[in-house]
Coordinates of C-alpha atoms (C1' of nucleotides) in Angstrom, one line a residue:
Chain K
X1 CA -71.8 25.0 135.2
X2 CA -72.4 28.4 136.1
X3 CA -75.5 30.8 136.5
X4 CA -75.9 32.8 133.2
X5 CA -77.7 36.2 132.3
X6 CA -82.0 34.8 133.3
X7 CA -84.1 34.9 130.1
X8 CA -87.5 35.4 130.4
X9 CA -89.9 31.9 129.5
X10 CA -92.7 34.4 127.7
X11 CA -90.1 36.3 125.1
X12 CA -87.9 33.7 125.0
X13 CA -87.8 32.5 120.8
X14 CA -86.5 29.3 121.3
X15 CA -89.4 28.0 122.9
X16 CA -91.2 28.1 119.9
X17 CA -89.2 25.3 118.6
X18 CA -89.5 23.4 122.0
X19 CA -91.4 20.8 123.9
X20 CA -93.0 24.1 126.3
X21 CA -94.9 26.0 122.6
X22 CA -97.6 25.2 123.9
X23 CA -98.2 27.0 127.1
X24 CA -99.9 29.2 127.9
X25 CA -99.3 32.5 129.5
X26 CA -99.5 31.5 133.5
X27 CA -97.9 28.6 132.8
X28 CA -95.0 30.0 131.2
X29 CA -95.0 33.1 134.1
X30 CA -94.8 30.1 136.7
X31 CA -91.8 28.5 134.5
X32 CA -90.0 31.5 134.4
X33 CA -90.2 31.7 138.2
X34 CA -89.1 28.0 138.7
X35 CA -86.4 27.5 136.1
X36 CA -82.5 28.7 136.5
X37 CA -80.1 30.0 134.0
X38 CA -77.2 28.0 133.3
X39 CA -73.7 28.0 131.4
X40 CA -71.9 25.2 130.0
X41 CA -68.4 25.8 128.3
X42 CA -67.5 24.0 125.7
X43 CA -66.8 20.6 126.2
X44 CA -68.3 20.8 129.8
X45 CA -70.4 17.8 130.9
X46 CA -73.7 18.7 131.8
X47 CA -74.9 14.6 132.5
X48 CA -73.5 11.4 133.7
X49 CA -73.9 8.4 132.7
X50 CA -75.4 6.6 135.5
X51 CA -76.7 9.8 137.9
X52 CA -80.2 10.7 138.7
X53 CA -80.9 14.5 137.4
X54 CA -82.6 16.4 139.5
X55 CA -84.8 18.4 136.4
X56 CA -83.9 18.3 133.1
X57 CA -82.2 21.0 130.6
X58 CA -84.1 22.9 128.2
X59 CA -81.3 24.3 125.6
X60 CA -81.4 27.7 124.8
X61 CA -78.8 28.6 122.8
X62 CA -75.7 26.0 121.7
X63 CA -74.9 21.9 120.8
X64 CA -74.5 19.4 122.7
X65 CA -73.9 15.6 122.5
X66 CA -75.1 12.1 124.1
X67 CA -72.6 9.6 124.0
X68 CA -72.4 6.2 126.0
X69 CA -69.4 5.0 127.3
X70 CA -68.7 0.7 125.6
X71 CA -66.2 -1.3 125.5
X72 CA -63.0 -0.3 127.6
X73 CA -64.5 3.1 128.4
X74 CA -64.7 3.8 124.0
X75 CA -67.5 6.7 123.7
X76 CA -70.3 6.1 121.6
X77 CA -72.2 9.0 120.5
X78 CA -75.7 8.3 120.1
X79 CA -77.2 11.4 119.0
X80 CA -77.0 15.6 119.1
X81 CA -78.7 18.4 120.5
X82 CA -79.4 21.8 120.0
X83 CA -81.3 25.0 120.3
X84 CA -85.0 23.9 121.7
X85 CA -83.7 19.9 122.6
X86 CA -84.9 19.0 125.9
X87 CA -82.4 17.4 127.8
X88 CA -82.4 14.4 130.5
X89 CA -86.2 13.7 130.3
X90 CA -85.9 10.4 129.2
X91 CA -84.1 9.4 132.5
X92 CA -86.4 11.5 134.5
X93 CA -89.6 10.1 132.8
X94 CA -88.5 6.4 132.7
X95 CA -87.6 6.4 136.7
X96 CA -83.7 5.0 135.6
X97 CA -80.8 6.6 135.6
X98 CA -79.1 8.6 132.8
X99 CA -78.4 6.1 130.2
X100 CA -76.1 8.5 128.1
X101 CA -73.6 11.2 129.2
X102 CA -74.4 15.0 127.5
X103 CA -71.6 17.0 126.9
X104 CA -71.8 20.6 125.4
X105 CA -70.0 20.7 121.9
X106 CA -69.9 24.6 121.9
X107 CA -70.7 27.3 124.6
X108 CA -73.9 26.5 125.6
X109 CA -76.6 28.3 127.5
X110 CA -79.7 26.7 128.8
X111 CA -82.2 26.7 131.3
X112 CA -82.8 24.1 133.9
X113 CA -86.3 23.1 135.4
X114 CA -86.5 20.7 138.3
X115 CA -88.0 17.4 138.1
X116 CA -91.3 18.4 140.2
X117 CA -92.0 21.3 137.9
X118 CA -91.7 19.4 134.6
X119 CA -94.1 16.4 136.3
X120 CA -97.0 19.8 137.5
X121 CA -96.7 20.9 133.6
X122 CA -97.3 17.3 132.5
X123 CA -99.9 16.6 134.8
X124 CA -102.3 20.1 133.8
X125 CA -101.2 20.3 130.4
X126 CA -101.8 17.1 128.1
X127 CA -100.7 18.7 125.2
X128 CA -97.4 19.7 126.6
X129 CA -97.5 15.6 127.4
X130 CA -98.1 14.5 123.7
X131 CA -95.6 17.1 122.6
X132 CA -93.2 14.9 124.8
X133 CA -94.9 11.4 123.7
X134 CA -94.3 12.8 120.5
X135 CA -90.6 14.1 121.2
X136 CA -89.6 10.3 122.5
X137 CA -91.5 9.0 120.0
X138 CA -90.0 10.5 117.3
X139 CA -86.4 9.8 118.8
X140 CA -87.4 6.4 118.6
X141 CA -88.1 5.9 115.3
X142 CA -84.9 7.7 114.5
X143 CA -82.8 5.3 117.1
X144 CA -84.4 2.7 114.6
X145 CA -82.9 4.2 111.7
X146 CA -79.2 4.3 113.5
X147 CA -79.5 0.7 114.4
X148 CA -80.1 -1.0 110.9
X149 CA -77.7 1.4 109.3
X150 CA -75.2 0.5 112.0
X151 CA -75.7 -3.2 111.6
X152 CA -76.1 -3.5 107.8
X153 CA -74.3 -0.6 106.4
X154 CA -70.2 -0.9 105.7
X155 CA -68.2 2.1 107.1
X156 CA -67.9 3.9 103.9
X157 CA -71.6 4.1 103.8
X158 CA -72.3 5.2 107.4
X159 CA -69.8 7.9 107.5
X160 CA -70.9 9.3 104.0
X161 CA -74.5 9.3 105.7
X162 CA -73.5 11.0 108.4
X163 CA -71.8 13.6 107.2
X164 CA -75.4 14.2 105.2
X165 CA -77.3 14.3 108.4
X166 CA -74.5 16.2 110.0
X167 CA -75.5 19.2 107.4
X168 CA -79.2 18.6 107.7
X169 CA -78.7 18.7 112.0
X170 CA -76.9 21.8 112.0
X171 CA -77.1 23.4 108.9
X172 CA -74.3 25.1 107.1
X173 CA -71.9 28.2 108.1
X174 CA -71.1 31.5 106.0
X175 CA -68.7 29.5 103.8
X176 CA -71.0 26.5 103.3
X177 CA -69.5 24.0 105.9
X178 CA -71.2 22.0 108.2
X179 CA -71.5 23.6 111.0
X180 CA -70.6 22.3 113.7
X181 CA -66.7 21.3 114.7
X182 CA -66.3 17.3 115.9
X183 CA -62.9 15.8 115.5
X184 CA -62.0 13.1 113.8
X185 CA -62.6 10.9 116.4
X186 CA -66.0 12.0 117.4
X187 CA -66.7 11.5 113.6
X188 CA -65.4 7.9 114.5
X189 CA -67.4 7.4 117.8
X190 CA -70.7 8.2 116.0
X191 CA -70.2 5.6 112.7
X192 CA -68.9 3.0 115.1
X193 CA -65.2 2.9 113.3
X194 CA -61.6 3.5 114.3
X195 CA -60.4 7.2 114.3
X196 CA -57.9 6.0 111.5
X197 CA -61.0 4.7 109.1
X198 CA -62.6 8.2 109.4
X199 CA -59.5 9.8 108.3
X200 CA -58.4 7.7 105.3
X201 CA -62.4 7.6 103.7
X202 CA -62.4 11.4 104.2
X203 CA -59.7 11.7 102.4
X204 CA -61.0 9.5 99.4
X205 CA -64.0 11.5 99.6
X206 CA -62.1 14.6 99.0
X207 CA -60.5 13.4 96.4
X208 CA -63.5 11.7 94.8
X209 CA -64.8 15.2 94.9
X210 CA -67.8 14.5 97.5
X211 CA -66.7 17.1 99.9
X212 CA -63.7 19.4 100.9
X213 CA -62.2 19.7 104.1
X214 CA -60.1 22.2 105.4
X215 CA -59.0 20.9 109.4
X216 CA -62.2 20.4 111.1
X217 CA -64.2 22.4 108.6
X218 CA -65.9 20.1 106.1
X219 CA -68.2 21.0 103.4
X220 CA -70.3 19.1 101.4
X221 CA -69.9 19.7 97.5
X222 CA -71.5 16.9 96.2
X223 CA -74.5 16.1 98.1
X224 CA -76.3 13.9 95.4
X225 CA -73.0 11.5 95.1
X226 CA -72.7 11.2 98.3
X227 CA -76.2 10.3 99.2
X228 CA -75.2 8.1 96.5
X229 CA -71.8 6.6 98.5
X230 CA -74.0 6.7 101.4
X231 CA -76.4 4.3 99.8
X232 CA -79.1 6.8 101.2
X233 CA -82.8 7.1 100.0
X234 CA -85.1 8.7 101.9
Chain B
X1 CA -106.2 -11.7 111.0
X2 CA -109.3 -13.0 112.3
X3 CA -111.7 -12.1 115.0
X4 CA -111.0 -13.9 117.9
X5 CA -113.0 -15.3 121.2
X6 CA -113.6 -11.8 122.9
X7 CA -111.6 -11.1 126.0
X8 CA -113.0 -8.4 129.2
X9 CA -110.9 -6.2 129.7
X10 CA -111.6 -6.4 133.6
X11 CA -110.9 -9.9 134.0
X12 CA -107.8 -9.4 131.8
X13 CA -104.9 -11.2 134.0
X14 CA -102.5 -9.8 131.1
X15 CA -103.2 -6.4 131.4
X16 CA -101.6 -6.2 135.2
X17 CA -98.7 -6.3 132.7
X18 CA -99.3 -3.8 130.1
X19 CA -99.5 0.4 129.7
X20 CA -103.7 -0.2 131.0
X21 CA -102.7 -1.5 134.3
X22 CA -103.9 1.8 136.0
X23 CA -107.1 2.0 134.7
X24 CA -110.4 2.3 136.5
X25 CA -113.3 0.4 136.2
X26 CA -115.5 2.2 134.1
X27 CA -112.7 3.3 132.0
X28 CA -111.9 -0.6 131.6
X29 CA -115.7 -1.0 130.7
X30 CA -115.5 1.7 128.5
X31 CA -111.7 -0.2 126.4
X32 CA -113.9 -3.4 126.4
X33 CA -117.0 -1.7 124.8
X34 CA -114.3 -0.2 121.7
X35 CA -111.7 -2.8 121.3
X36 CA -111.6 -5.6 119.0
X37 CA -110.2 -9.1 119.8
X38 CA -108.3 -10.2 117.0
X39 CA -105.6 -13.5 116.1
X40 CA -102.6 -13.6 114.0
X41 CA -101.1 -16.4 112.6
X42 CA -97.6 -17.8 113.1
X43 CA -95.2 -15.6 110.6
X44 CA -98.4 -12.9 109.5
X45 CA -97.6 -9.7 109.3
X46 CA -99.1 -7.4 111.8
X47 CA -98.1 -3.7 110.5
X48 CA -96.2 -3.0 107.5
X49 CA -93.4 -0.1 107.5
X50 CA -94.4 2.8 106.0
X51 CA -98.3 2.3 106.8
X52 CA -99.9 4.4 108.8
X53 CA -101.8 2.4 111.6
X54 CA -105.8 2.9 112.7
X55 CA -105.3 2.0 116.0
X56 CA -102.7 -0.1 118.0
X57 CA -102.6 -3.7 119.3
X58 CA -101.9 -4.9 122.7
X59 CA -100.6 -8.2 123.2
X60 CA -103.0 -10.5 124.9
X61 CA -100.8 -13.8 124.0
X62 CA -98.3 -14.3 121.5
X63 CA -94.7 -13.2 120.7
X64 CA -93.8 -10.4 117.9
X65 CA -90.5 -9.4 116.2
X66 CA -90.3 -5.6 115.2
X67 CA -88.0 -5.4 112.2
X68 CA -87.2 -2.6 109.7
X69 CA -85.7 -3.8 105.9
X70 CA -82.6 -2.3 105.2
X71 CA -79.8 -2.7 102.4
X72 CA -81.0 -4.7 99.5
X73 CA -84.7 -5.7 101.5
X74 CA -82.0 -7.1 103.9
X75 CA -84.2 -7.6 107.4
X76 CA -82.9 -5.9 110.4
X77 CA -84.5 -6.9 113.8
X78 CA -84.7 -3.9 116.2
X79 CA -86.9 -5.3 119.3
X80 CA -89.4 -8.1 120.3
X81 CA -92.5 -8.0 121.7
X82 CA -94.6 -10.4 124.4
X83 CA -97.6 -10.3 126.5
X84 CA -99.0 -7.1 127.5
X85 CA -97.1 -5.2 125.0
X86 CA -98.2 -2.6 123.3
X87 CA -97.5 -2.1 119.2
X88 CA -98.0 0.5 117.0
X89 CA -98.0 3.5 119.5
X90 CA -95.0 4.9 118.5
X91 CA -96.2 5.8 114.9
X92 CA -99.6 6.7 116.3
X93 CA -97.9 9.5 119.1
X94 CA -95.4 10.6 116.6
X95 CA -98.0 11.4 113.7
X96 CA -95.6 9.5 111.1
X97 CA -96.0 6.4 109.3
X98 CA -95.2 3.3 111.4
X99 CA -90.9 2.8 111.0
X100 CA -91.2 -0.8 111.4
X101 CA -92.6 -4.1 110.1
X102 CA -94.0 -6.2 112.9
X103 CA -94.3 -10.2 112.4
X104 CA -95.9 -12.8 114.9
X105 CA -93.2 -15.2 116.0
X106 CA -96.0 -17.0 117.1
X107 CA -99.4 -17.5 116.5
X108 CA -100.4 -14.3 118.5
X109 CA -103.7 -13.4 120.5
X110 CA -104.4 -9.5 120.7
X111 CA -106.5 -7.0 121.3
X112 CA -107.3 -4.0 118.6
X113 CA -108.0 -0.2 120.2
X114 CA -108.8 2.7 117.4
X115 CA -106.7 5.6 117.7
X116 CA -109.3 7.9 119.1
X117 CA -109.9 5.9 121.5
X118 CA -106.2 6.0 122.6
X119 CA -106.1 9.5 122.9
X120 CA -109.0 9.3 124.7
X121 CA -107.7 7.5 127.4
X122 CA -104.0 9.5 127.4
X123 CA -106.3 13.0 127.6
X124 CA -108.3 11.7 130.5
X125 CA -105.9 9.8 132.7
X126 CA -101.9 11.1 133.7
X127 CA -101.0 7.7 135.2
X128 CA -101.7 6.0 131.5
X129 CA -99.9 8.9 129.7
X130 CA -97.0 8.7 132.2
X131 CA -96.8 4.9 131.7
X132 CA -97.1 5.6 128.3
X133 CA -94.2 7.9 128.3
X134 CA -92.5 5.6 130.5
X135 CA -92.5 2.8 128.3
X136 CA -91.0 5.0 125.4
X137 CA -88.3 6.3 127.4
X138 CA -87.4 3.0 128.5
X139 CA -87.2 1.6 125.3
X140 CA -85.4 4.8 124.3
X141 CA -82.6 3.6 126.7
X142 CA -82.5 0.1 125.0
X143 CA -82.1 1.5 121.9
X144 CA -79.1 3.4 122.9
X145 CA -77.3 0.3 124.7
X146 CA -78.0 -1.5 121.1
X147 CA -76.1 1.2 119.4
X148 CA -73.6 1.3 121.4
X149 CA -73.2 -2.8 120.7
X150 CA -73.6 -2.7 117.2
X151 CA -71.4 0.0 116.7
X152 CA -68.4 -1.2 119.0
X153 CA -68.2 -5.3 120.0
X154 CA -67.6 -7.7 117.5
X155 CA -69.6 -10.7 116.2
X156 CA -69.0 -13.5 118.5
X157 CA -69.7 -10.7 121.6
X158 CA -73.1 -9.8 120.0
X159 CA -74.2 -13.1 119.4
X160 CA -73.1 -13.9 122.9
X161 CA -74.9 -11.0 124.6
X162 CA -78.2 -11.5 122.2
X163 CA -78.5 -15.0 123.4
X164 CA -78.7 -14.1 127.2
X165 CA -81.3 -11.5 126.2
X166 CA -83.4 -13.8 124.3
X167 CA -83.1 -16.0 127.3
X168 CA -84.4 -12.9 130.1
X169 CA -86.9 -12.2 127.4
X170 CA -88.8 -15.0 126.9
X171 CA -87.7 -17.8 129.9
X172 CA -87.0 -20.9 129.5
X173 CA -89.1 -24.1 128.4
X174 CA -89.4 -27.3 130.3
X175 CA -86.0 -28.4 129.3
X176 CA -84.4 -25.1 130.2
X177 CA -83.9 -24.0 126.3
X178 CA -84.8 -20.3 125.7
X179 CA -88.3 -20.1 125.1
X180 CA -88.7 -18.9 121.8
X181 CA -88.0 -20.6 118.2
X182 CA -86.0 -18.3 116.1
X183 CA -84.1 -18.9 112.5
X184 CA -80.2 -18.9 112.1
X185 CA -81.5 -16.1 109.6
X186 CA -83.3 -14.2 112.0
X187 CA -80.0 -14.7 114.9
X188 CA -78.1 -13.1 112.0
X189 CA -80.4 -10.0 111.4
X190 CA -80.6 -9.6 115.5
X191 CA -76.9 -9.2 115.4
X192 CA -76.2 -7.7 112.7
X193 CA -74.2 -10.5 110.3
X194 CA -74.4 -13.0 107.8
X195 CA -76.3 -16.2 108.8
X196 CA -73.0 -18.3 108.0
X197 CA -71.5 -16.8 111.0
X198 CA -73.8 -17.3 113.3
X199 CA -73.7 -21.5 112.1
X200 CA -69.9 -20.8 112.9
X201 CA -70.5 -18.9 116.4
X202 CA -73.3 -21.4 117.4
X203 CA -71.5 -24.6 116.8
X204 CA -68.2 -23.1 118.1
X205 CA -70.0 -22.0 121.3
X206 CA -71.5 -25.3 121.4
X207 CA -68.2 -27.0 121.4
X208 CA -67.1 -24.6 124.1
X209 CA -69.9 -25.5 126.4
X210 CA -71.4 -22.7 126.8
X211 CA -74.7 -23.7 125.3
X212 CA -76.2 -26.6 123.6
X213 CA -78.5 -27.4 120.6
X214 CA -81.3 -28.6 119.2
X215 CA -82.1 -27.5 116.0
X216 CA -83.7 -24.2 116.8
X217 CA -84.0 -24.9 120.5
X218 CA -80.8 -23.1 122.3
X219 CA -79.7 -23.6 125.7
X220 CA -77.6 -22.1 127.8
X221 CA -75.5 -24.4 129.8
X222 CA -73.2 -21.9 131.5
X223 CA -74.6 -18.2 131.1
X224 CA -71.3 -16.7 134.0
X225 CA -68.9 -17.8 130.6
X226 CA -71.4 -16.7 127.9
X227 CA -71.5 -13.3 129.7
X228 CA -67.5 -13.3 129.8
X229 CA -67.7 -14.0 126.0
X230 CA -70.1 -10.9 125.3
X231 CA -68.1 -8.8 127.4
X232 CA -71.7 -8.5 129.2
X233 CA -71.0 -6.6 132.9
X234 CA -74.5 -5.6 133.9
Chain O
dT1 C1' -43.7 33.3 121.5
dT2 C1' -42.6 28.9 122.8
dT3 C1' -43.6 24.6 124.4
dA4 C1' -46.4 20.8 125.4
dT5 C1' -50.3 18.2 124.2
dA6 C1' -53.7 16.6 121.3
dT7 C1' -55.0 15.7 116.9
dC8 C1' -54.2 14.3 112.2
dC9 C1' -52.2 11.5 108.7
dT10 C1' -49.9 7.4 106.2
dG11 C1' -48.1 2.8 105.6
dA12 C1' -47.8 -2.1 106.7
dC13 C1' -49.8 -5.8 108.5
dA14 C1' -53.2 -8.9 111.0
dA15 C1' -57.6 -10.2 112.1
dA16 C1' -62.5 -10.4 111.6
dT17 C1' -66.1 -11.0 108.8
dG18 C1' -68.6 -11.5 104.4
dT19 C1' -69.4 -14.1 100.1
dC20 C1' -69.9 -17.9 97.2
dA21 C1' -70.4 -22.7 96.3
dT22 C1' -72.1 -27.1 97.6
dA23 C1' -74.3 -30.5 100.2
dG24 C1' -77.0 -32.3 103.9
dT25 C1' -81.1 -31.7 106.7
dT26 C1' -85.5 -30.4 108.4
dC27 C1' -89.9 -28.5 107.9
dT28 C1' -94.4 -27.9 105.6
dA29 C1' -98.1 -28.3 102.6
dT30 C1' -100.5 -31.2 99.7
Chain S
dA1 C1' -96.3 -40.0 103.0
dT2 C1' -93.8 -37.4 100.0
dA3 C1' -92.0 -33.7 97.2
dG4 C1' -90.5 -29.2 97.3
dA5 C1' -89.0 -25.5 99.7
dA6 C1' -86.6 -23.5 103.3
dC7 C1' -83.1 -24.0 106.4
dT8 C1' -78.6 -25.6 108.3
dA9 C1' -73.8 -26.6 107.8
dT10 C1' -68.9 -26.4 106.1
dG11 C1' -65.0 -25.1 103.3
dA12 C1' -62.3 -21.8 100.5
dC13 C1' -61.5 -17.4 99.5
dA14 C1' -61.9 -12.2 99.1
dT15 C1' -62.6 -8.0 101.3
dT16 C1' -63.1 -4.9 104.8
dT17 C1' -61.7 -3.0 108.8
dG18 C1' -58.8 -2.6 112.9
dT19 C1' -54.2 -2.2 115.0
dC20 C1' -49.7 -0.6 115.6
dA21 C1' -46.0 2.4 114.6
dG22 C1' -44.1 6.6 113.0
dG23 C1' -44.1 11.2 112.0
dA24 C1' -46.4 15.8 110.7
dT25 C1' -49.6 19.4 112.1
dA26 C1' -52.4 21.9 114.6
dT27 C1' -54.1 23.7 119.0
dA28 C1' -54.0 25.5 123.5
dA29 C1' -51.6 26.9 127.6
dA30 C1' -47.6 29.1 129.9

DNA sequence: TTTATATCCTGACAAATGTCATAGTTCTAT
DNA sequence: ATAGAACTATGACATTTGTCAGGATATAAA
């Protein structure tokens, strides 16, 4: 972690798709004042499992991922993060440690705001407070999601429906592939499989068509199919 | 769901254990003028996923199952509830449709409060928005250790696990079995399997020593083993 | 560039788990 | 009290998925 280049809370476009929209303009002036600049290179971990933070991370530009460590150290990735996420507020909010680990997937920059200054904002500003009821209880719901589709849902199904929310989470680069780069066994650690699984459906999904791959690049060519595969309906 | 014998709010002994338990007096006065006491029978449904709630429920007595239906109407059980707990606020602070079913395991005493009013009380006090936000992150952390089991131990070490759960959950009855009468069918949609194999875990655990039966009531005879056999360390 | 390391891929096999069929048992509502 | 429904139990079998071993590629560091 290093000290990065200071942005500046009230120009700062990011925000706008963050917990901190609504402030107003002292608030955001005393932010500014009270928040750091920080750097995290790729594949850098910026929590551990099991520490107390000391503020929590506001992402301004980059990806990052929460994983658990289960059985026999095997990482678990629970969910993703990027540009606006908030990150480390759940441990900070509940009073218990970290329960995940974040690590940056890509170069990220981000700002960091100590645990007193996020408690001031909560206490004078209930909307900033629903905005983060509503952030956890969103994530909630969507934890919900993950654990029937973990429990119920064969491999081939998960993965396909992953890769789907993969695309809709980050969104696609210049050529069309999803972008963002996870290895294979990443891919693994989120459907809850063995690194060889991933590879072998992938493969069948190529060759059924559903998507192309070209190393870490994947693309999805077939997104109606594979919400098909992926037994997905929503 | 009926009306049921009106409870105050003040003299409330369950409400030491719930998200209220900071409230003041006249803001206790004032839950006790807008709430409703109302009863649900053994196996009624309390909200329906998809449905967009009026106002949540806090658990006066009773026990609930939260459960979402997956593949094929297939019922996957994400969480229980107990006395003091609140239901329904997740959907309510989110502003989307309620991602659960919830079911009384028992027949279930609680106490109805109308979405305005809710807000009400989370834009006039911090301490109940905090618990509030408290209790989400917290079950935010739950969620994650779930995922983590679904995704990476097998069968037998889930089935294990769950049944030490069940047993800090809901304590134990006279006889020491784990107070709370569930199906082999609803075991199997807790852990993610078909019911057949839980019959096969139970009985083989049950020839192991590691717990005993009685039709539906479960004990644990020697929970240092049953830990070992979910891989269960903390 | 070259080398070392990590990642990717494939096949063969074993183990875990799900499915189906069938029968016995317990619960529940009339 | 009794019939019907729901639940529990067990066996046989199919399928999915994981594990291990080997080699091919790609990636990153010297």
């Amino acid at each position: 972690m290093n000290e990065s280049a200071p942005h500046i809370c009230e120009m700062c476009n990011t925000r706008k798709l963050s917990a901190f929209s609504e402030l107003g303009k002292e608030e955001l002036s005393d932010l500014s004042e009270h928040k750091a600049c920080v750097f995290f290179k790729k594949g850098q971990i910026i929590m551990h499992e099991g520490s107390r933070p000391t503020g929590v991370y506001c992402i301004h530009h980059g990806k990052a991922k929460f994983y658990k460590l289960g059985q026999e150290g095997k990482e678990q990735i629970i969910r993703f993060a990027k540009d606006g996420d908030l990150l480390g507020y759940r441990s900070i909010l509940s009073g218990e440690a970290v329960s995940v680990s974040i690590a940056a997937l890509e170069d990220t920059h981000a700002c960091f705001l100590p645990k007193a200054m996020l408690f001031e904002v909560i206490e004078n500003n209930p909307k900033f407070s629903l905005n983060i009821m509503k952030m956890a209880c969103h994530e909630l719901g969507e934890a919900g999601k993950l654990i029937t589709n973990l429990a119920q849902k064969s491999v081939t199904e998960r993965l396909a429906e992953m890769l789907l929310i993969l695309k809709e989470t980050f969104g696609e680069d210049a050529d069309g592939n999803i972008d963002i780069s996870l290895t294979r066994e990443e891919l693994a650690s989120m459907v809850g499989t063995a690194t060889e699984s991933v590879i072998r459906l992938l493969s069948k999904f190529k060759e059924d068509e559903l998507i192309s791959i070209k190393g870490r690049k994947i693309k999805v060519e077939n997104p109606v199919k594979l919400a098909r595969v992926g037994n997905v309906f929503d």
